[in-house]
Coordinates of C-alpha atoms in Angstrom, one line a residue:
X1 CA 32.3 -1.0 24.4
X2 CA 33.0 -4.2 22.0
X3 CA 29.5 -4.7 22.2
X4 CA 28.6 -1.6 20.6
X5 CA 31.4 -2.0 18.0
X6 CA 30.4 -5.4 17.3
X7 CA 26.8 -4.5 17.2
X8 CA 27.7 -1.1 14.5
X9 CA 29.4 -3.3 12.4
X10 CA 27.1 -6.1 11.8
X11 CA 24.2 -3.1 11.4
X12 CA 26.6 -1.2 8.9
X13 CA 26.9 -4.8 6.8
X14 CA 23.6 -6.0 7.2
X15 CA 22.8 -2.1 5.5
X16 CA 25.0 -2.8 2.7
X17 CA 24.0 -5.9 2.1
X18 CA 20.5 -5.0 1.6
X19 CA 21.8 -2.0 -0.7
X20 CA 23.6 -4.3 -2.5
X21 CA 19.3 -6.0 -3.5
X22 CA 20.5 -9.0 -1.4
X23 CA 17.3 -10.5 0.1
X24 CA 16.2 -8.6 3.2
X25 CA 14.7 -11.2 5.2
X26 CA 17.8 -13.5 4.8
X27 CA 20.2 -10.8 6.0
X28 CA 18.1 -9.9 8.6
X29 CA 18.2 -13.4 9.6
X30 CA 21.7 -14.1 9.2
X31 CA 22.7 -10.3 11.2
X32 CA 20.8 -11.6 13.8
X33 CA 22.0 -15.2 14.3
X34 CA 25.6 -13.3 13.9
X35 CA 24.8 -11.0 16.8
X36 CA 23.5 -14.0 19.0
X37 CA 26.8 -16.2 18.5
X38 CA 28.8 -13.0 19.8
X39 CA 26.6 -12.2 22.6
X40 CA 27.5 -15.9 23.9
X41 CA 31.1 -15.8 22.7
X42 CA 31.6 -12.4 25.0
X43 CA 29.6 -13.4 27.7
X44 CA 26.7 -11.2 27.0
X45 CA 22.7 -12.4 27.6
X46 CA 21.5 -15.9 25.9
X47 CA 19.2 -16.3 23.3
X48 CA 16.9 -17.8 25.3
X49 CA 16.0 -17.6 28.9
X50 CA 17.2 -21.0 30.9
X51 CA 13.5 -21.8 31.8
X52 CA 12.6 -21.8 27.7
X53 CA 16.7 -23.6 27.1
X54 CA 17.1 -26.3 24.8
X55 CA 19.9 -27.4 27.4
X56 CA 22.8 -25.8 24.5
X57 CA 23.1 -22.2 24.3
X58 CA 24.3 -22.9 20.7
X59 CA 20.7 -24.5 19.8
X60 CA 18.5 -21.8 21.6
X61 CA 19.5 -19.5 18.5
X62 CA 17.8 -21.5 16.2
X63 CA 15.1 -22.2 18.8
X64 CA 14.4 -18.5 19.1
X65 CA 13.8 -18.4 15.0
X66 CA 11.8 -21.7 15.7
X67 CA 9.5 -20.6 18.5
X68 CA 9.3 -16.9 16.5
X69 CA 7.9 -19.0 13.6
X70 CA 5.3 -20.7 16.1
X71 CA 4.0 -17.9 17.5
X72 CA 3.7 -15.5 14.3
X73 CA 2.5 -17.8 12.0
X74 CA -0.1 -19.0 14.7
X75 CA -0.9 -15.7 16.5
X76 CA -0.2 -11.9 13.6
X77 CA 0.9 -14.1 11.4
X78 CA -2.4 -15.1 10.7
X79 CA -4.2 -12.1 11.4
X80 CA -1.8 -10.8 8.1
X81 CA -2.3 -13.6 6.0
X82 CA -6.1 -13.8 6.1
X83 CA -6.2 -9.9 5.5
X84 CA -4.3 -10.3 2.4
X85 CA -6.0 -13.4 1.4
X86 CA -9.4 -11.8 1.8
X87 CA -8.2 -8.6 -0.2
X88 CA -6.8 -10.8 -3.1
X89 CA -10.0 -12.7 -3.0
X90 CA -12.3 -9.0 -2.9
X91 CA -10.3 -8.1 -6.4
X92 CA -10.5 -11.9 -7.8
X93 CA -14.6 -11.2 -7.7
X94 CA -14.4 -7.7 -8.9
X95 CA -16.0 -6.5 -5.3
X96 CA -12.9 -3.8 -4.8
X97 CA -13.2 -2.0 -7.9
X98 CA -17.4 -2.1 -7.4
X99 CA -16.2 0.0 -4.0
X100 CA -13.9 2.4 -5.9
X101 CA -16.7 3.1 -8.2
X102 CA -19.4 3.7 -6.0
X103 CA -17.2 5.8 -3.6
X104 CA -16.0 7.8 -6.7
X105 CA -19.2 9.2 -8.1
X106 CA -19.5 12.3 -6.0
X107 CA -16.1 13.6 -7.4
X108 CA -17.8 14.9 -10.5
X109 CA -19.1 17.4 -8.8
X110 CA -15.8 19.2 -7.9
X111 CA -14.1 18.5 -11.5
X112 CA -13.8 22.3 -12.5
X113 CA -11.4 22.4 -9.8
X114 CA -8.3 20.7 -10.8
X115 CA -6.4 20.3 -7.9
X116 CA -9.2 20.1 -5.3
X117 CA -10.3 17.4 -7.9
X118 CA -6.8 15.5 -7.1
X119 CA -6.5 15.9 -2.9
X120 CA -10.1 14.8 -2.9
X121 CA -8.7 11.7 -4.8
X122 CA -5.8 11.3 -2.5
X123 CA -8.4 11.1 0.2
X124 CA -11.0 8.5 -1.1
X125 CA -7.8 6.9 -2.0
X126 CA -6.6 6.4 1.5
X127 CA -10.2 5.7 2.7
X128 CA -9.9 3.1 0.1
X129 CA -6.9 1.5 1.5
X130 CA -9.0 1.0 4.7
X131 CA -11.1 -1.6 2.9
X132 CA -8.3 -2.8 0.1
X133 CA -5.4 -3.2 2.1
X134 CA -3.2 -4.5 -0.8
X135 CA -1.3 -1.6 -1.4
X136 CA -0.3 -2.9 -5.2
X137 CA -4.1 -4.3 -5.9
X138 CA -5.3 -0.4 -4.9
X139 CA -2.5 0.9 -7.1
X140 CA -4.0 -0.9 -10.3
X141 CA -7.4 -0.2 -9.5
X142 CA -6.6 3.6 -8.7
X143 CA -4.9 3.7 -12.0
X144 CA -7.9 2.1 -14.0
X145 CA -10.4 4.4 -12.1
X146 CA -8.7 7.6 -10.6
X147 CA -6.0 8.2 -13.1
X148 CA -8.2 9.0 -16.2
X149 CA -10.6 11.1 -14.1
X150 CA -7.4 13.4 -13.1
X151 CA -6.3 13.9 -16.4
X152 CA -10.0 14.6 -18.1
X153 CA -9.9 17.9 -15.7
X154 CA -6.8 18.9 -16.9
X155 CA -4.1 17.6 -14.7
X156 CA -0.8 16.6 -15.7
X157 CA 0.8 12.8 -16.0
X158 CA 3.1 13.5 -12.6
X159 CA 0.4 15.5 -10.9
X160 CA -2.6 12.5 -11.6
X161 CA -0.1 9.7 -10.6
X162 CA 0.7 11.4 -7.4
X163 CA -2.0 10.9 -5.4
X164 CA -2.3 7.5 -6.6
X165 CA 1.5 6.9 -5.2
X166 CA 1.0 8.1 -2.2
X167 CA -2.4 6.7 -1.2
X168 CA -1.5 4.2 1.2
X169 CA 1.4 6.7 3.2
X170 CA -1.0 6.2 6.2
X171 CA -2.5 2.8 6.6
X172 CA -5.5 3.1 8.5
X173 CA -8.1 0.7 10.5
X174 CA -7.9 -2.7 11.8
X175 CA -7.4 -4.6 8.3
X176 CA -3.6 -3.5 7.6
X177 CA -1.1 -5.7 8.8
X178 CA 0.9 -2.7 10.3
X179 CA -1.6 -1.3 12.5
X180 CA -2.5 -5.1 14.1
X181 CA 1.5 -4.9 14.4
X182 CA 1.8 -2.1 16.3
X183 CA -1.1 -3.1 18.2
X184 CA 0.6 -6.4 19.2
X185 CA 3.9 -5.0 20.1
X186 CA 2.5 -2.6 22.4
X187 CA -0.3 -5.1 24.2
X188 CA -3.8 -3.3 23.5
X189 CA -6.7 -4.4 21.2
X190 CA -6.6 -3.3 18.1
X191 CA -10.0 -1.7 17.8
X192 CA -8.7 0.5 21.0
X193 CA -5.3 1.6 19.3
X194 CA -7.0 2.8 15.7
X195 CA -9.5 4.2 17.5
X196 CA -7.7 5.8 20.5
X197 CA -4.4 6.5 19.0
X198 CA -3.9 6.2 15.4
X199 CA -7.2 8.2 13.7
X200 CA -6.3 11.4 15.7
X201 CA -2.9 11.4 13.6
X202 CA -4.2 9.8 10.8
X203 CA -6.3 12.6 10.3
X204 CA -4.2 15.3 10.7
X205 CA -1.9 13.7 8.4
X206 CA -3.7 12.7 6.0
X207 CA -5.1 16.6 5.8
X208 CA -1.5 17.9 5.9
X209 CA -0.7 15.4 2.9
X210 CA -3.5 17.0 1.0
X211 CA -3.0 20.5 1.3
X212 CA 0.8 19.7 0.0
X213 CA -0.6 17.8 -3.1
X214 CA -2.6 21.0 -3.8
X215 CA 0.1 23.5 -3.0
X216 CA 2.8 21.0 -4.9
X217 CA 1.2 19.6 -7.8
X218 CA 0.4 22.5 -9.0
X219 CA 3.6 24.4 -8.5
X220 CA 5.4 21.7 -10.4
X221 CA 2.9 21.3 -13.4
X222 CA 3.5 25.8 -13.6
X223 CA 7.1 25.3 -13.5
X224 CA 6.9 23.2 -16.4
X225 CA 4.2 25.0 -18.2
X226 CA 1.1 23.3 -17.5
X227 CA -2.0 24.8 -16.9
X228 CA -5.0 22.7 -15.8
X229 CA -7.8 24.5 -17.0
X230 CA -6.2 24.2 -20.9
X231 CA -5.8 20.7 -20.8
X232 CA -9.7 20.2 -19.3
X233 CA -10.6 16.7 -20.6
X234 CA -7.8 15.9 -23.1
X235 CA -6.5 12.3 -22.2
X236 CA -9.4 11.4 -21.2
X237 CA -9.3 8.6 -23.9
X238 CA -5.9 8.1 -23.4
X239 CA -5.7 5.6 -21.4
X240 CA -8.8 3.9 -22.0
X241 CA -7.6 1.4 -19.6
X242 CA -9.3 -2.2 -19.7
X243 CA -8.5 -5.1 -17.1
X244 CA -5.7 -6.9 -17.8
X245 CA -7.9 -10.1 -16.1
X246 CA -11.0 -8.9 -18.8
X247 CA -13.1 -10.3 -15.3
X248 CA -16.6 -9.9 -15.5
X249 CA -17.8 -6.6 -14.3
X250 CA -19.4 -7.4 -10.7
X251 CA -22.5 -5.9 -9.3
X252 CA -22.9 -2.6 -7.7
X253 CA -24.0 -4.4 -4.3
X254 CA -20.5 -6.1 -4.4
X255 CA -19.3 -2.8 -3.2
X256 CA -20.5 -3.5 0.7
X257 CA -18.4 -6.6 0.5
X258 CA -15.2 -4.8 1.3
X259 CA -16.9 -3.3 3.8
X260 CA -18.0 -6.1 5.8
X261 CA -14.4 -7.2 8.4
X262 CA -14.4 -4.1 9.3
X263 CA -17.7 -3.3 10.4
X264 CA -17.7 -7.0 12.6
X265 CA -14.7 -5.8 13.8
X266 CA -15.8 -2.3 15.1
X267 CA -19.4 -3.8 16.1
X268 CA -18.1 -6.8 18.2
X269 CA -15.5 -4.5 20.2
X270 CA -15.8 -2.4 23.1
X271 CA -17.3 0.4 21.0
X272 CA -20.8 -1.2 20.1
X273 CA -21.7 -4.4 21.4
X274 CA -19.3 -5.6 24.7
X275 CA -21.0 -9.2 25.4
X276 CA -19.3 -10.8 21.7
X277 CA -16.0 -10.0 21.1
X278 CA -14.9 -10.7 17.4
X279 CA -11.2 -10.6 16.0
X280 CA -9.8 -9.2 12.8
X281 CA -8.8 -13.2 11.4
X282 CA -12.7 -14.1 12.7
X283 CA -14.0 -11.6 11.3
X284 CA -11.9 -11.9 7.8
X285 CA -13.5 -15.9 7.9
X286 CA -17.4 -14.8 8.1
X287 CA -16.7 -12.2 5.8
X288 CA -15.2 -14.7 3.1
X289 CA -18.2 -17.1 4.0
X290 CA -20.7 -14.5 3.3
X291 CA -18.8 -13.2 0.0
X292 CA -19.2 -17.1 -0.6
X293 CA -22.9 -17.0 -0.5
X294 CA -22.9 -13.7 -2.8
X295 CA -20.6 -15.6 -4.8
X296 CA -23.5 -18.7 -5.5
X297 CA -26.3 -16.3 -5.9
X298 CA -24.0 -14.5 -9.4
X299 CA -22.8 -17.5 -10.5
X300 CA -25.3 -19.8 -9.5
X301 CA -22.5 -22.9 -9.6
X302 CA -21.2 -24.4 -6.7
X303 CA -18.0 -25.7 -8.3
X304 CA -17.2 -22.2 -9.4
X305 CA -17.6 -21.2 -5.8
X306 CA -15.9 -23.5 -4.3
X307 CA -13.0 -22.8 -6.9
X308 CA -12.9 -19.8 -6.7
X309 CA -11.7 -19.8 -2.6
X310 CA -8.6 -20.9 -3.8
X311 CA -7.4 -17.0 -4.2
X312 CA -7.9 -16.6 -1.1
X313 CA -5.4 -19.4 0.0
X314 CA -2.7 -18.0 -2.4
X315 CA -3.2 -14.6 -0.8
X316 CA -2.6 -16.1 2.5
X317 CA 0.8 -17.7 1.1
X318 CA 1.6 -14.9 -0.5
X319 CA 1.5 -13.0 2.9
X320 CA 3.3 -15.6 5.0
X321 CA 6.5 -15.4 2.3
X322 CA 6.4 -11.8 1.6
X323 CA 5.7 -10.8 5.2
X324 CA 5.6 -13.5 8.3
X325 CA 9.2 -14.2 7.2
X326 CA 10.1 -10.1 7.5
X327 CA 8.5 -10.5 11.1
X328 CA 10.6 -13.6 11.6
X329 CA 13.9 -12.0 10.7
X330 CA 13.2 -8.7 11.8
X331 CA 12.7 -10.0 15.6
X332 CA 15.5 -12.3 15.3
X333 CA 18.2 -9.2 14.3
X334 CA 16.2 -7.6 17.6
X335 CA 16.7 -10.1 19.9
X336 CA 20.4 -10.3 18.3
X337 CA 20.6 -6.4 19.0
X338 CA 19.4 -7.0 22.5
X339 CA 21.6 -9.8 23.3
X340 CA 24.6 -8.3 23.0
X341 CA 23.6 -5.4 25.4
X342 CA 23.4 -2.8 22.3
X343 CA 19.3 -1.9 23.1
X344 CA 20.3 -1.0 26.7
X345 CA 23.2 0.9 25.9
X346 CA 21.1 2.9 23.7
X347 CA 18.2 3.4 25.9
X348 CA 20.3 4.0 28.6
X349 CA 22.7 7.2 26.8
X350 CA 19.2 8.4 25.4
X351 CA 18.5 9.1 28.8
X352 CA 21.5 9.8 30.1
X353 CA 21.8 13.1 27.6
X354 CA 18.4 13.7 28.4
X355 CA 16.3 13.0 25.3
X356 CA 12.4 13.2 25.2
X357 CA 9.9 11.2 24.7
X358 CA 9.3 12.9 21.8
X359 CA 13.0 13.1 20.4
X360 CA 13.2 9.1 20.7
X361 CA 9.8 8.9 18.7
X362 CA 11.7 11.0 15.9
X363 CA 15.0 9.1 15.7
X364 CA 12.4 5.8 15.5
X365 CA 11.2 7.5 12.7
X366 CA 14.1 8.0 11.0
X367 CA 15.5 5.0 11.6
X368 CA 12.2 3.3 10.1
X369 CA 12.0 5.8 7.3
X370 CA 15.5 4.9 6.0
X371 CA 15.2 1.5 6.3
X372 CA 11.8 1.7 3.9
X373 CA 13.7 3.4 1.1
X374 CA 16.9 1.3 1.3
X375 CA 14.4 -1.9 1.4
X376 CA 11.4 -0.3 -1.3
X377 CA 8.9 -1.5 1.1
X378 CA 7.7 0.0 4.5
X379 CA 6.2 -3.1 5.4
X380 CA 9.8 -4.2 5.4
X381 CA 11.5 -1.9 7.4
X382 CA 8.4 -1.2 10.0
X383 CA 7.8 -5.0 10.7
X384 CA 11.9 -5.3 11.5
X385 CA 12.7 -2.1 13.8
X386 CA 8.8 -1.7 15.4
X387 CA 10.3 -4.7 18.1
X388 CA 12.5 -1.9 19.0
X389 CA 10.0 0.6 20.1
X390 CA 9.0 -0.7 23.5
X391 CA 12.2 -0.6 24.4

C-alpha cells in the first residue's frame, strides 16, 4: 500500500510540475530517480538486476539513465534522429514542397465542392506526413500550399486551418519516430507492424477524421454565417504567402526524393525482396547520398554540396535533444514506476476486476492522451507512457 501512495504522489507532482511549463524531460527524470531511491529505501525491486550491478544499489540509478542513453542513442535513438535529419535536409533543398505540389494538382478538379475540397486536403495532408515526417516543417508547407487553395473555394479561416492542424493525428509508415517506437517496444520489424497492424486502423481513422471535418467544418462556418459557395475565391490573394527562406524553387523531379527511404524500406523487407534486408537509419543514409548526387547535378558545386549536409546533422541534434532525451526520461519514470511494485499492482487489480483487453487499451489511451495536452506534444507523452504498454 505505501508503494502505491508513494507512487500517486510523485505521479500527481511530476503532473503539476509539468503544468506548471517546467521542462518535461527533467521532471520525468527527476520523478523517476525519486521513485527508484524509495523502491530501495522500502525494500522494493533494484534499479538494476545484480548480474548488470555497479556493486552500489545507490549508483545502478544513474547506471540505468546511463545504459538507457547507450542503448537509445545507439539503437531508436538513431533511427529518430536520421529521420528528422533527412526531413530537415528534404525542406533545406526545397524537395518537400516539390512533393506537396505535385501531389496537390489533382485537387482542382473537386474545387466546386468546398468541403470535399478540404477532407481531401486532410488526406493528402496525412499522406504527406508519411514522406515529411516533421510535423512543424509540414505545417508551414501546408500553410504556403493548402491554406490558400481552401480559402479560394470559399472556406472559412478556422475551417482551411483545420485540416492543416490535424494532419499529422495519425502518423503513418516506417519514417515517424512513433511508429519505429512502438515497433521496438513490442519486438517486431517495423515494416511488419505498419503493414500488419497500424494501416488497417490508420485507414479507418483517418476516413472517420474526414467525414467529421466535412460534417464539422461546415456546421461551424453556418453557425457563424458562412457560406462557401459566396466566398468562392475571395482570399485567394490574401495570403500570397512567399518563403520565409526566399530558397530557390527546386525541380519538379525533387518530388521522388521524399519518396525514396520509404520505398528501400518496403522493397528490402519481407514484402518484396527477402535475400537484402534494409533498415529505416540505412535506408535514410543512401537516400541522403543519392539526394547528394541530385544535389551536384543543380548546383553543379561540390563545396555547396558538401555544405549543404550540414542540415542534416542539425536535424539529427535537433532530434536527440527534443526527443532521445523524452525516451531517456520517459523509461527512467517507468522503470521508477516499476520498481516500487506500482506496474504490478496495477496490472494485477486490472485483472483482478476483470478488465479486457480492450478496456486496458482505452485507459492507455487516456492516459497518453492527457499526457499530450498537459505536455503540447504527443511525441512527448507517447514516448514516456508507451514502456508501459507491454506490461
Amino acid at each position: 500500500m505505501l508503494s502505491i501512495i508513494i507512487a500517486l504522489v510523485v505521479t500527481c507532482l511530476v503532473a503539476r510540475f509539468v503544468l506548471k511549463g517546467y521542462k518535461a524531460q527533467a521532471v520525468l527524470l527527476a520523478g523517476g530517480i525519486v521513485l527508484m531511491i524509495a523502491a530501495i529505501l522500502i525494500g522494493q525491486d533494484l534499479p538494476l538486476p545484480e548480474a548488470a550491478s555497479t556493486g552500489s544499489k545507490w549508483l545502478d540509478i544513474f547506471q540505468f539513465i546511463k545504459n538507457t542513453f547507450s542503448s537509445q542513442s545507439a539503437g531508436l535513438g538513431l533511427k529518430i534522429m536520421a529521420i528528422a535529419g533527412f526531413a530537415v535536409y528534404m525542406h533545406e533543398i526545397g524537395a518537400s514542397e516539390a512533393l506537396v505540389k505535385v501531389l496537390t494538382r489533382p485537387l482542382v478538379k473537386i474545387k466546386h465542392m468546398p468541403y470535399m475540397f478540404m477532407a481531401m486536403c486532410f488526406i493528402i495532408g496525412e499522406f504527406l506526413s508519411i514522406f515529411i515526417t516533421s510535423a512543424s516543417g509540414l505545417g508551414v508547407l501546408l500553410m504556403v500550399t493548402l491554406y490558400p487553395l481552401m480559402r479560394s473555394v470559399g472556406l472559412s479561416r478556422l475551417s482551411a486551418c483545420a485540416p492543416i492542424a490535424t494532419a499529422v493525428a495519425v502518423e503513418m509508415g516506417p519514417g515517424q519516430g512513433n511508429v519505429n517506437f512502438a515497433a521496438e517496444i513490442i519486438g517486431i520489424d517495423v515494416v511488419d507492424y505498419v503493414v500488419d497492424y497500424q494501416l488497417v486502423v490508420a485507414f479507418a481513422a483517418l476516413l472517420v477524421v474526414a467525414i467529421l471535418h466535412i460534417i464539422i467544418q461546415k456546421h461551424f462556418d453556418l453557425k457563424i454565417g458562412h457560406i462557401a459557395s459566396e466566398h468562392r475565391h475571395l482570399g485567394e490573394s490574401e495570403l500570397n504567402t512567399e518563403q520565409s527562406d526566399n530558397k530557390e524553387e527546386a525541380p519538379a523531379i525533387y518530388a521522388i526524393l521524399p519518396v525514396i527511404p520509404l520505398v528501400l524500406i518496403f522493397t528490402f523487407s519481407k514484402l518484396v525482396i527477402t535475400t537484402i534486408k534494409m533498415d529505416v537509419t540505412t535506408a535514410m543514409f543512401v537516400s541522403l547520398v543519392v539526394t547528394l548526387i541530385f544535389e551536384f547535378f543543380r548546383r553543379h558545386s561540390a563545396m555547396a554540396v558538401v555544405d549543404s549536409i550540414q542540415h542534416f546533422f542539425d536535424g539529427m541534434g535537433r532530434q536527440f535533444a527534443n526527443v532521445v532525451t523524452f525516451i531517456v526520461a520517459g523509461q527512467t519514470f517507468a522503470q521508477g514506476l516499476k520498481a516500487i511494485g506500482a506496474i504490478n499492482v496495477i496490472v494485477n487489480s486490472a485483472e483482478t476486476a476483470g478488465f479486457s483487453p480492450v478496456l486496458m487499451t482505452i485507459v492507455m489511451v487516456l492516459i497518453i492522451m492527457i499526457s499530450a495536452i498537459l505536455m503540447g506534444s504527443g511525441n512527448a507523452a507517447f514516448f514516456s507512457f508507451a514502456n508501459l504498454v507491454p506490461d
